[in-house]
Amino acid sequence: MTAPRDLSIGVDVGGTNTDAVVIDAAGTVLAHTKQATTEDVTGGIRAGIANVLAVLEEDRSRVSRVMLGTTHATNAIVARRNLDRVATIRLGAPAATEYPPLLGWPRDLADLVLAGSAMLGGGHMVDGTPITPLDRDGILRFLDGLQDVDAVAVTGIFSPSTPEQELEVADLVREHLGPDARVFLSHDIGPTGLLERENATVLNAALYSVARSVTEALVTVVAEEGLDATTFFAQNDGTLMSLDYAAQYPVLTIGSGPANSIRGAAYLSGADNAIVIDVGGTTSDLGVVVNGFPRESTLPREIGGVRTNFRMPDVLSLGVGGGTTVDPGSGAVGPGSVGYRISAEALLFGGATPTLTDAAALAGASVAGRTLPRQRPATETALRAGLERAHTLLEEAVERLSLGRADLPLVVVGGGGFLVPDDLPGAGPVVRPDHGDVANAVGAAISLAGGRADQLAPLEDREATIAQVSEAALAKAIQAGADPLEVVVVDVLETPVSYSDRPTVKVSVKAAGPLARLGERAEAR
């Protein structure tokens, strides 16, 4: 009798730990593992998958999907490592020439990434009226002068609602540089907001080789383990995307770690609306789950010093983690952390560095079945002060995120969850779900495939626009790996646009659905 193909592996790579879980079709966690993140992040992925497969033994043949949440893209930007050279074309002259491309980027990052830029005629008004005709001759002259370029990023004014010029430029680039030229269009990457959307598009283009190496590494690891499994990447809105989609839009993986934790916490606790605290080794990430999905931030976010406007979870990060150092004299908390070196450097494990883990152990928390050795009175006083300060920081953060709602449950997950007290003032009931220490990997394993679409439209056309944008979002979700028969619209947001001559709304639609069954998405592998 053939074994059912009903198991999924979720892997999440964090700054301190790499977690992996196996979940069956009923949502039961069958195996889980946590190990220190390696400098070679791919090594941590390999170890995590190998460890949970060792628990499964003969049942490994039941694995049909592997989902990954990774910090590869973020690390590449922050470390300025392995980024591609990008030429950027902005369509909008003469209306959008006052601020050059990559304005506000750290100089070292801009010098590393930018292979050339041009601000040329084109772009549209908010109602779709062309600002100027597309400057085709200028585009060709710019392309003729390019050297040492890996990709081209194209950004047009109001292209999310009128993308035709960007699509035409993509055709020109491929005709001129060859059919395999890599072209990235801003209307595929972000919503309105020219400079932030341009930044996100250039970052996405710069990350292509990084993403390709990670997707190839994941495929290699899965093949080495003999798994016949479809592979997916977690994206920053708490949904999944296929490997090919992730390789094309790697910038969407930034922020997937907090999104995984929020989704995993909601799933493990059964709370569709809650505040989530994920306490890791270096930070505590706090977010809000609304109807089962992470609440998204409405503010621009900085990644590696670059201001962007792509969707990110509304997450508040604090320098409060298990490895956060405590000053042995004053009891001050952080900003340093021993991170993945905690098992060698914390007092609890025989090291010499006071940490919040030591403070929690001193207060009676159960940490790895260990008891803190007796310390000097001054050190113990400092540890108590440090833990009190950490509790105050957590209390203030919960108050900021709750928006005055004290009834929302507080779901505590992560390996450092013992730092959160059971009676945090201002919070609702504290919930500590089983397997909460690997909630991020659980979130990756149980997520749906998703897609987003945005468009500006006159107010009188809103109903037709909602239908049109919904179809686009559904198509993107299917492209990301959702089952075409089960994908649905899960969120519609209408935002008035204040700078239009006529009443205008921005329509944003999110679609999501369960992953297509094995064999229905062969192109995702």
Short mmCIF file of C-alpha atoms in Angstrom, two decimals:
data_model
loop_
_atom_site.label_atom_id
_atom_site.label_comp_id
_atom_site.label_asym_id
_atom_site.label_seq_id
_atom_site.Cartn_x
_atom_site.Cartn_y
_atom_site.Cartn_z
CA MET A 1 0.00 0.00 0.00
CA THR A 2 1.40 3.37 -1.02
CA ALA A 3 2.12 5.73 1.88
CA PRO A 4 0.14 8.99 1.85
CA ARG A 5 2.02 12.12 0.72
CA ASP A 6 0.69 14.22 3.59
CA LEU A 7 3.72 15.71 5.38
CA SER A 8 5.21 19.20 5.11
CA ILE A 9 8.57 20.40 6.38
CA GLY A 10 8.87 24.01 7.52
CA VAL A 11 12.30 25.59 7.99
CA ASP A 12 12.98 29.07 9.35
CA VAL A 13 16.48 30.56 9.45
CA GLY A 14 16.95 33.22 12.13
CA GLY A 15 19.93 35.23 13.24
CA THR A 16 20.52 32.90 16.20
CA ASN A 17 18.71 29.62 15.50
CA THR A 18 17.54 27.59 12.53
CA ASP A 19 14.30 25.74 13.29
CA ALA A 20 12.60 22.92 11.39
CA VAL A 21 9.32 21.08 11.89
CA VAL A 22 7.31 18.32 10.23
CA ILE A 23 3.52 18.74 10.15
CA ASP A 24 0.93 16.29 8.84
CA ALA A 25 -2.30 17.07 7.00
CA ALA A 26 -4.21 17.27 10.30
CA GLY A 27 -1.84 19.98 11.54
CA THR A 28 -0.04 17.80 14.07
CA VAL A 29 3.63 18.54 14.72
CA LEU A 30 5.39 15.19 14.28
CA ALA A 31 9.00 16.34 14.66
CA HIS A 32 10.85 19.53 15.44
CA THR A 33 14.43 20.61 15.85
CA LYS A 34 16.39 23.74 16.73
CA GLN A 35 20.07 24.30 16.10
CA ALA A 36 22.38 27.28 15.99
CA THR A 37 22.41 29.16 12.71
CA THR A 38 25.68 28.62 10.89
CA GLU A 39 27.72 31.31 9.17
CA ASP A 40 26.93 29.39 5.99
CA VAL A 41 23.14 29.67 6.24
CA THR A 42 22.67 26.84 3.75
CA GLY A 43 24.45 24.53 6.17
CA GLY A 44 21.82 25.33 8.79
CA ILE A 45 19.04 24.51 6.33
CA ARG A 46 20.69 21.20 5.51
CA ALA A 47 21.10 20.32 9.19
CA GLY A 48 17.52 21.26 10.07
CA ILE A 49 16.00 19.13 7.32
CA ALA A 50 18.32 16.20 8.08
CA ASN A 51 17.47 16.29 11.79
CA VAL A 52 13.69 16.14 11.37
CA LEU A 53 13.99 13.46 8.70
CA ALA A 54 15.99 11.35 11.14
CA VAL A 55 12.98 11.42 13.47
CA LEU A 56 10.62 10.39 10.68
CA GLU A 57 12.74 7.40 9.58
CA GLU A 58 10.64 5.37 7.08
CA ASP A 59 7.90 8.02 7.02
CA ARG A 60 10.20 10.40 5.17
CA SER A 61 8.61 9.19 1.92
CA ARG A 62 5.41 10.94 3.04
CA VAL A 63 7.03 14.39 2.73
CA SER A 64 5.55 16.23 -0.25
CA ARG A 65 6.43 19.86 0.49
CA VAL A 66 9.32 21.84 1.97
CA MET A 67 8.78 25.48 2.95
CA LEU A 68 11.62 27.87 3.78
CA GLY A 69 11.76 31.22 5.52
CA THR A 70 15.23 32.68 5.28
CA THR A 71 17.28 35.78 6.04
CA HIS A 72 19.48 35.38 2.94
CA ALA A 73 18.13 38.48 1.20
CA THR A 74 18.28 40.67 4.29
CA ASN A 75 21.78 39.46 5.11
CA ALA A 76 23.02 40.20 1.59
CA ILE A 77 21.80 43.80 1.80
CA VAL A 78 23.08 44.44 5.31
CA ALA A 79 26.45 42.78 4.63
CA ARG A 80 26.75 44.29 1.10
CA ARG A 81 27.52 40.82 -0.22
CA ASN A 82 26.88 39.04 -3.56
CA LEU A 83 24.64 41.79 -4.94
CA ASP A 84 24.11 42.26 -8.68
CA ARG A 85 24.87 45.45 -10.60
CA VAL A 86 21.69 47.22 -11.68
CA ALA A 87 20.94 49.93 -14.24
CA THR A 88 17.82 51.92 -13.40
CA ILE A 89 15.46 53.71 -15.77
CA ARG A 90 12.91 56.16 -14.38
CA LEU A 91 10.01 57.20 -16.60
CA GLY A 92 8.68 60.61 -15.66
CA ALA A 93 10.84 63.42 -17.03
CA PRO A 94 10.50 66.31 -16.76
CA ALA A 95 8.11 65.87 -13.80
CA ALA A 96 10.31 63.59 -11.68
CA THR A 97 13.90 64.73 -12.14
CA GLU A 98 14.46 66.75 -8.98
CA TYR A 99 15.38 63.69 -6.91
CA PRO A 100 17.84 61.24 -8.48
CA PRO A 101 17.47 57.45 -8.27
CA LEU A 102 18.77 55.80 -5.08
CA LEU A 103 18.37 59.06 -3.16
CA GLY A 104 19.15 58.44 0.50
CA TRP A 105 20.89 55.10 -0.05
CA PRO A 106 24.05 54.52 1.97
CA ARG A 107 26.89 55.54 -0.33
CA ASP A 108 28.71 52.22 -0.12
CA LEU A 109 25.58 50.29 -1.09
CA ALA A 110 24.71 52.65 -3.95
CA ASP A 111 28.25 52.45 -5.35
CA LEU A 112 28.13 48.66 -5.17
CA VAL A 113 24.74 48.25 -6.88
CA LEU A 114 24.25 51.12 -9.34
CA ALA A 115 25.59 50.46 -12.85
CA GLY A 116 23.96 53.54 -14.38
CA SER A 117 20.76 55.55 -14.26
CA ALA A 118 18.56 57.54 -16.60
CA MET A 119 15.52 59.76 -16.03
CA LEU A 120 13.61 59.85 -19.29
CA GLY A 121 10.32 60.98 -20.76
CA GLY A 122 7.30 58.89 -19.86
CA GLY A 123 5.10 58.15 -16.89
CA HIS A 124 1.43 58.81 -16.26
CA MET A 125 -0.83 61.01 -14.21
CA VAL A 126 -2.94 59.43 -11.49
CA ASP A 127 -5.86 59.10 -13.93
CA GLY A 128 -3.73 57.31 -16.54
CA THR A 129 -3.06 60.33 -18.76
CA PRO A 130 0.53 60.19 -20.14
CA ILE A 131 2.83 62.87 -18.72
CA THR A 132 4.93 62.76 -21.90
CA PRO A 133 5.35 60.18 -24.65
CA LEU A 134 7.82 57.39 -23.89
CA ASP A 135 11.36 58.45 -24.87
CA ARG A 136 12.29 55.33 -26.84
CA ASP A 137 15.37 56.88 -28.43
CA GLY A 138 16.67 57.98 -25.02
CA ILE A 139 16.18 54.46 -23.67
CA LEU A 140 18.16 52.93 -26.53
CA ARG A 141 21.00 55.46 -26.13
CA PHE A 142 21.16 54.66 -22.41
CA LEU A 143 21.26 50.93 -23.08
CA ASP A 144 24.06 51.44 -25.63
CA GLY A 145 26.25 53.02 -22.97
CA LEU A 146 25.84 50.35 -20.30
CA GLN A 147 28.79 48.28 -19.11
CA ASP A 148 29.15 45.69 -16.37
CA VAL A 149 25.41 45.44 -15.75
CA ASP A 150 23.52 42.38 -14.53
CA ALA A 151 19.94 43.67 -14.59
CA VAL A 152 17.76 46.64 -15.51
CA ALA A 153 15.13 48.10 -13.14
CA VAL A 154 12.32 50.20 -14.65
CA THR A 155 10.11 52.56 -12.63
CA GLY A 156 7.36 54.73 -14.09
CA ILE A 157 5.22 57.32 -12.36
CA PHE A 158 1.89 55.67 -11.39
CA SER A 159 2.85 52.47 -13.20
CA PRO A 160 0.94 50.27 -10.69
CA SER A 161 -2.28 51.54 -12.29
CA THR A 162 -0.91 52.15 -15.81
CA PRO A 163 1.94 49.66 -16.48
CA GLU A 164 1.99 49.78 -20.29
CA GLN A 165 5.11 51.95 -20.60
CA GLU A 166 7.12 49.77 -18.23
CA LEU A 167 6.12 46.70 -20.25
CA GLU A 168 7.18 48.44 -23.46
CA VAL A 169 10.56 49.32 -21.95
CA ALA A 170 11.04 45.68 -20.96
CA ASP A 171 10.50 44.68 -24.58
CA LEU A 172 13.01 47.31 -25.74
CA VAL A 173 15.62 46.10 -23.25
CA ARG A 174 15.29 42.47 -24.35
CA GLU A 175 15.35 43.44 -28.03
CA HIS A 176 18.50 45.48 -27.46
CA LEU A 177 20.41 43.44 -24.86
CA GLY A 178 19.12 40.00 -25.76
CA PRO A 179 16.11 37.86 -24.86
CA ASP A 180 17.73 36.65 -21.63
CA ALA A 181 18.31 40.16 -20.26
CA ARG A 182 16.97 40.47 -16.72
CA VAL A 183 14.39 43.26 -16.46
CA PHE A 184 12.46 44.11 -13.29
CA LEU A 185 9.38 46.33 -13.42
CA SER A 186 8.23 48.39 -10.47
CA HIS A 187 4.51 47.73 -10.94
CA ASP A 188 5.25 44.08 -10.12
CA ILE A 189 7.11 44.99 -6.92
CA GLY A 190 5.36 47.73 -4.98
CA PRO A 191 2.39 50.07 -4.75
CA THR A 192 2.30 53.82 -5.37
CA GLY A 193 5.08 56.02 -3.99
CA LEU A 194 7.69 56.60 -6.68
CA LEU A 195 10.98 56.74 -4.77
CA GLU A 196 10.21 53.89 -2.36
CA ARG A 197 8.88 51.70 -5.20
CA GLU A 198 11.98 52.46 -7.24
CA ASN A 199 14.18 51.52 -4.28
CA ALA A 200 12.35 48.22 -3.82
CA THR A 201 12.64 47.42 -7.52
CA VAL A 202 16.39 48.09 -7.59
CA LEU A 203 16.89 46.02 -4.44
CA ASN A 204 14.88 43.22 -5.99
CA ALA A 205 17.04 43.29 -9.10
CA ALA A 206 20.23 43.36 -7.02
CA LEU A 207 19.12 40.30 -5.07
CA TYR A 208 18.45 38.07 -8.07
CA SER A 209 21.70 36.08 -7.93
CA VAL A 210 21.42 35.72 -4.15
CA ALA A 211 17.91 34.35 -4.51
CA ARG A 212 18.89 32.03 -7.32
CA SER A 213 21.72 30.57 -5.26
CA VAL A 214 19.38 29.95 -2.32
CA THR A 215 16.67 28.35 -4.43
CA GLU A 216 19.25 26.11 -6.08
CA ALA A 217 20.72 25.22 -2.68
CA LEU A 218 17.29 24.27 -1.34
CA VAL A 219 16.59 22.09 -4.37
CA THR A 220 20.01 20.46 -3.89
CA VAL A 221 19.40 19.75 -0.19
CA VAL A 222 15.98 18.25 -0.93
CA ALA A 223 17.47 16.09 -3.67
CA GLU A 224 20.38 14.98 -1.46
CA GLU A 225 17.86 13.74 1.09
CA GLY A 226 16.02 11.79 -1.59
CA LEU A 227 12.79 13.73 -1.16
CA ASP A 228 10.23 14.00 -3.95
CA ALA A 229 8.93 17.29 -2.61
CA THR A 230 7.77 20.64 -3.98
CA THR A 231 9.62 23.59 -2.48
CA PHE A 232 8.25 26.98 -1.46
CA PHE A 233 9.53 30.21 0.08
CA ALA A 234 7.81 32.25 2.77
CA GLN A 235 7.07 35.87 1.89
CA ASN A 236 6.62 38.89 4.08
CA ASP A 237 2.82 38.92 4.28
CA GLY A 238 2.58 35.50 5.90
CA THR A 239 1.92 33.53 2.72
CA LEU A 240 4.06 31.32 0.49
CA MET A 241 5.36 31.54 -3.05
CA SER A 242 6.82 28.99 -5.44
CA LEU A 243 10.55 28.70 -5.95
CA ASP A 244 10.44 30.34 -9.38
CA TYR A 245 8.35 33.20 -8.00
CA ALA A 246 10.80 33.69 -5.12
CA ALA A 247 13.73 33.78 -7.53
CA GLN A 248 11.98 36.50 -9.55
CA TYR A 249 10.82 38.54 -6.54
CA PRO A 250 13.39 37.93 -3.77
CA VAL A 251 12.64 41.26 -2.10
CA LEU A 252 9.31 39.75 -1.00
CA THR A 253 11.17 37.34 1.30
CA ILE A 254 12.46 40.21 3.46
CA GLY A 255 10.45 40.21 6.67
CA SER A 256 9.27 36.62 6.25
CA GLY A 257 10.72 35.63 9.63
CA PRO A 258 8.37 37.77 11.75
CA ALA A 259 5.48 36.90 9.45
CA ASN A 260 6.18 33.19 9.95
CA SER A 261 6.23 33.62 13.71
CA ILE A 262 2.93 35.51 13.75
CA ARG A 263 1.21 32.94 11.51
CA GLY A 264 2.68 30.06 13.50
CA ALA A 265 1.66 31.58 16.82
CA ALA A 266 -1.89 32.14 15.61
CA TYR A 267 -2.10 28.56 14.36
CA LEU A 268 -0.65 26.93 17.47
CA SER A 269 -2.77 29.00 19.86
CA GLY A 270 -5.98 28.94 17.84
CA ALA A 271 -6.22 32.73 18.17
CA ASP A 272 -7.22 34.54 14.98
CA ASN A 273 -6.80 37.94 16.65
CA ALA A 274 -4.00 38.43 19.15
CA ILE A 275 -0.73 40.12 19.99
CA VAL A 276 2.28 37.88 19.40
CA ILE A 277 5.66 38.09 21.09
CA ASP A 278 8.42 36.02 19.51
CA VAL A 279 11.39 36.06 21.86
CA GLY A 280 14.58 34.90 20.19
CA GLY A 281 18.19 34.94 21.17
CA THR A 282 18.84 38.54 20.11
CA THR A 283 15.50 40.35 19.87
CA SER A 284 11.84 40.17 20.75
CA ASP A 285 9.60 40.75 17.74
CA LEU A 286 6.06 41.84 18.56
CA GLY A 287 3.27 41.80 16.01
CA VAL A 288 -0.49 41.62 15.71
CA VAL A 289 -2.46 38.86 14.04
CA VAL A 290 -5.74 39.98 12.45
CA ASN A 291 -8.07 37.30 11.12
CA GLY A 292 -5.20 34.83 11.07
CA PHE A 293 -2.73 36.99 9.11
CA PRO A 294 -0.05 39.46 10.25
CA ARG A 295 -1.22 43.06 10.46
CA GLU A 296 0.72 45.00 7.84
CA SER A 297 2.61 48.20 8.43
CA THR A 298 1.33 51.33 6.69
CA LEU A 299 4.68 53.09 7.03
CA PRO A 300 7.74 52.90 4.76
CA ARG A 301 10.41 50.54 6.06
CA GLU A 302 14.19 50.74 5.88
CA ILE A 303 16.18 47.67 4.85
CA GLY A 304 19.93 48.06 5.16
CA GLY A 305 19.49 51.84 5.15
CA VAL A 306 17.18 51.85 2.09
CA ARG A 307 13.67 53.29 2.39
CA THR A 308 11.06 51.06 0.72
CA ASN A 309 7.28 50.69 0.67
CA PHE A 310 6.69 47.01 -0.01
CA ARG A 311 4.39 45.18 2.36
CA MET A 312 5.91 44.22 5.67
CA PRO A 313 4.37 42.95 8.91
CA ASP A 314 3.70 45.66 11.49
CA VAL A 315 6.45 44.46 13.80
CA LEU A 316 8.07 46.18 16.75
CA SER A 317 11.53 44.79 17.51
CA LEU A 318 13.16 45.18 20.90
CA GLY A 319 16.70 44.38 21.98
CA VAL A 320 15.32 41.87 24.46
CA GLY A 321 16.31 38.26 23.83
CA GLY A 322 17.69 35.28 25.63
CA GLY A 323 21.22 36.24 24.69
CA THR A 324 20.86 39.96 25.44
CA THR A 325 23.66 41.03 27.75
CA VAL A 326 23.13 42.54 31.20
CA ASP A 327 25.70 44.99 32.54
CA PRO A 328 27.07 43.34 35.72
CA GLY A 329 27.38 46.71 37.44
CA SER A 330 24.32 48.74 36.49
CA GLY A 331 21.92 46.06 35.30
CA ALA A 332 21.49 47.88 31.98
CA VAL A 333 20.06 45.68 29.21
CA GLY A 334 21.81 45.37 25.83
CA PRO A 335 22.28 46.50 23.22
CA GLY A 336 24.72 43.62 22.78
CA SER A 337 23.81 39.94 22.59
CA VAL A 338 25.84 36.75 22.69
CA GLY A 339 23.44 35.38 20.06
CA TYR A 340 24.14 31.81 18.99
CA ARG A 341 27.14 31.73 21.38
CA ILE A 342 24.83 31.67 24.40
CA SER A 343 25.56 28.01 25.23
CA ALA A 344 29.23 28.91 25.67
CA GLU A 345 29.12 32.45 27.07
CA ALA A 346 26.07 32.74 29.38
CA LEU A 347 26.56 32.23 33.12
CA LEU A 348 23.97 29.45 33.12
CA PHE A 349 26.18 27.38 30.83
CA GLY A 350 29.46 28.08 32.59
CA GLY A 351 30.40 31.22 30.67
CA ALA A 352 31.31 34.64 32.01
CA THR A 353 28.74 36.95 30.36
CA PRO A 354 25.54 37.88 32.27
CA THR A 355 22.49 37.60 30.00
CA LEU A 356 18.73 37.86 30.31
CA THR A 357 18.60 34.06 30.23
CA ASP A 358 20.66 34.08 33.42
CA ALA A 359 18.32 36.69 34.90
CA ALA A 360 15.26 34.56 34.13
CA ALA A 361 16.92 31.47 35.60
CA LEU A 362 17.75 33.43 38.75
CA ALA A 363 14.07 34.39 39.00
CA GLY A 364 13.04 30.75 38.87
CA ALA A 365 12.35 30.17 35.18
CA SER A 366 13.01 26.69 33.83
CA VAL A 367 15.76 27.04 31.23
CA ALA A 368 17.18 23.90 29.62
CA GLY A 369 16.72 22.06 32.92
CA ARG A 370 19.57 24.02 34.48
CA THR A 371 19.99 25.97 37.69
CA LEU A 372 22.04 29.15 37.75
CA PRO A 373 25.20 28.71 39.84
CA ARG A 374 25.54 31.04 42.79
CA GLN A 375 26.79 34.48 41.70
CA ARG A 376 28.27 37.46 43.50
CA PRO A 377 25.57 39.55 45.21
CA ALA A 378 26.29 42.51 42.93
CA THR A 379 25.84 40.32 39.85
CA GLU A 380 22.55 38.91 41.12
CA THR A 381 21.32 42.42 41.89
CA ALA A 382 22.23 43.48 38.35
CA LEU A 383 20.44 40.46 36.86
CA ARG A 384 17.25 41.25 38.79
CA ALA A 385 17.39 44.87 37.62
CA GLY A 386 17.98 43.73 34.05
CA LEU A 387 14.96 41.40 34.07
CA GLU A 388 12.78 44.16 35.52
CA ARG A 389 13.94 46.51 32.76
CA ALA A 390 13.19 43.86 30.12
CA HIS A 391 9.67 43.43 31.50
CA THR A 392 9.13 47.20 31.35
CA LEU A 393 10.23 47.32 27.71
CA LEU A 394 7.89 44.45 26.83
CA GLU A 395 5.00 46.11 28.67
CA GLU A 396 5.52 49.39 26.80
CA ALA A 397 5.70 47.58 23.46
CA VAL A 398 2.48 45.65 24.08
CA GLU A 399 0.73 48.89 25.00
CA ARG A 400 1.85 50.50 21.73
CA LEU A 401 0.63 47.61 19.58
CA SER A 402 -2.64 46.91 21.36
CA LEU A 403 -4.12 50.34 20.53
CA GLY A 404 -5.91 50.31 23.86
CA ARG A 405 -7.40 46.82 23.54
CA ALA A 406 -6.53 45.00 26.76
CA ASP A 407 -8.68 41.99 25.82
CA LEU A 408 -6.41 40.66 23.07
CA PRO A 409 -4.62 37.48 24.14
CA LEU A 410 -0.85 37.68 24.31
CA VAL A 411 0.65 34.67 22.54
CA VAL A 412 4.23 34.02 23.62
CA VAL A 413 6.46 31.96 21.34
CA GLY A 414 10.15 31.59 20.61
CA GLY A 415 13.00 29.97 22.44
CA GLY A 416 13.25 32.88 24.87
CA GLY A 417 9.57 32.94 25.82
CA PHE A 418 10.50 32.39 29.47
CA LEU A 419 11.44 36.10 29.60
CA VAL A 420 7.77 37.12 29.36
CA PRO A 421 5.90 37.07 32.71
CA ASP A 422 2.45 35.50 33.02
CA ASP A 423 0.90 38.76 34.23
CA LEU A 424 2.26 41.47 31.94
CA PRO A 425 0.33 44.68 32.79
CA GLY A 426 -1.90 45.99 30.02
CA ALA A 427 -2.05 42.66 28.21
CA GLY A 428 -4.84 40.10 27.94
CA PRO A 429 -4.43 36.48 28.96
CA VAL A 430 -0.96 35.10 28.26
CA VAL A 431 -0.99 31.99 26.05
CA ARG A 432 2.05 29.72 25.68
CA PRO A 433 1.16 27.16 23.00
CA ASP A 434 2.85 23.80 22.65
CA HIS A 435 5.76 23.91 20.18
CA GLY A 436 5.89 27.68 20.58
CA ASP A 437 9.68 27.55 20.54
CA VAL A 438 9.51 26.63 16.83
CA ALA A 439 6.46 28.73 15.90
CA ASN A 440 8.37 30.38 13.06
CA ALA A 441 8.99 27.05 11.33
CA VAL A 442 5.38 26.04 11.98
CA GLY A 443 4.26 29.27 10.34
CA ALA A 444 6.26 28.42 7.24
CA ALA A 445 4.85 24.89 7.12
CA ILE A 446 1.16 25.79 7.42
CA SER A 447 1.03 28.98 5.34
CA LEU A 448 -1.13 29.46 2.29
CA ALA A 449 0.12 30.64 -1.09
CA GLY A 450 -0.71 34.28 -1.65
CA GLY A 451 -0.72 37.16 -4.08
CA ARG A 452 -1.34 40.93 -3.96
CA ALA A 453 -2.47 43.53 -6.47
CA ASP A 454 -3.04 47.31 -6.30
CA GLN A 455 -4.61 49.86 -8.60
CA LEU A 456 -5.76 53.48 -8.56
CA ALA A 457 -9.20 54.24 -9.97
CA PRO A 458 -11.82 57.01 -10.05
CA LEU A 459 -14.29 56.62 -7.22
CA GLU A 460 -17.18 56.04 -9.61
CA ASP A 461 -15.34 53.01 -11.08
CA ARG A 462 -14.50 51.42 -7.73
CA GLU A 463 -16.72 48.33 -8.11
CA ALA A 464 -15.31 47.44 -11.52
CA THR A 465 -11.80 48.17 -10.24
CA ILE A 466 -12.25 45.90 -7.21
CA ALA A 467 -13.31 43.08 -9.53
CA GLN A 468 -10.35 43.71 -11.85
CA VAL A 469 -7.79 43.94 -9.03
CA SER A 470 -9.25 40.85 -7.37
CA GLU A 471 -8.70 38.88 -10.57
CA ALA A 472 -5.09 40.09 -10.68
CA ALA A 473 -4.50 39.12 -7.04
CA LEU A 474 -6.04 35.67 -7.61
CA ALA A 475 -3.80 35.16 -10.64
CA LYS A 476 -0.70 36.11 -8.64
CA ALA A 477 -1.69 33.71 -5.84
CA ILE A 478 -2.05 30.88 -8.36
CA GLN A 479 1.32 31.82 -9.86
CA ALA A 480 2.77 31.65 -6.34
CA GLY A 481 1.47 28.08 -5.92
CA ALA A 482 -2.16 28.24 -4.76
CA ASP A 483 -4.72 25.68 -5.87
CA PRO A 484 -6.79 27.42 -8.59
CA LEU A 485 -9.95 25.72 -7.29
CA GLU A 486 -9.55 26.91 -3.70
CA VAL A 487 -7.87 30.32 -3.87
CA VAL A 488 -10.03 33.18 -2.56
CA VAL A 489 -9.84 36.91 -1.88
CA VAL A 490 -9.07 37.39 1.82
CA ASP A 491 -8.74 41.18 2.07
CA VAL A 492 -9.86 44.27 0.15
CA LEU A 493 -8.61 47.69 1.21
CA GLU A 494 -9.76 51.00 -0.28
CA THR A 495 -7.73 54.12 0.48
CA PRO A 496 -8.75 57.62 -0.71
CA VAL A 497 -6.11 59.43 -2.77
CA SER A 498 -5.89 63.06 -1.72
CA TYR A 499 -3.73 64.50 -4.51
CA SER A 500 -6.04 63.80 -7.44
CA ASP A 501 -8.15 66.31 -9.37
CA ARG A 502 -11.10 63.91 -9.18
CA PRO A 503 -12.23 61.58 -6.35
CA THR A 504 -9.86 58.61 -6.57
CA VAL A 505 -9.26 55.49 -4.47
CA LYS A 506 -6.39 53.07 -4.23
CA VAL A 507 -7.71 49.50 -4.25
CA SER A 508 -5.49 46.82 -2.68
CA VAL A 509 -6.53 43.16 -2.78
CA LYS A 510 -4.93 40.13 -1.14
CA ALA A 511 -5.74 36.59 -2.27
CA ALA A 512 -4.65 33.33 -0.68
CA GLY A 513 -5.36 29.64 -0.90
CA PRO A 514 -4.03 26.21 0.03
CA LEU A 515 -1.12 24.90 -1.98
CA ALA A 516 -1.88 22.94 -5.11
CA ARG A 517 -1.49 19.21 -4.67
CA LEU A 518 1.70 17.45 -5.71
CA GLY A 519 1.86 17.12 -9.46
CA GLU A 520 -0.35 20.13 -10.15
CA ARG A 521 2.50 22.61 -9.75
CA ALA A 522 5.49 20.90 -11.33
CA GLU A 523 6.73 24.29 -12.52
CA ALA A 524 7.12 25.42 -8.89
CA ARG A 525 9.96 23.04 -8.27
#
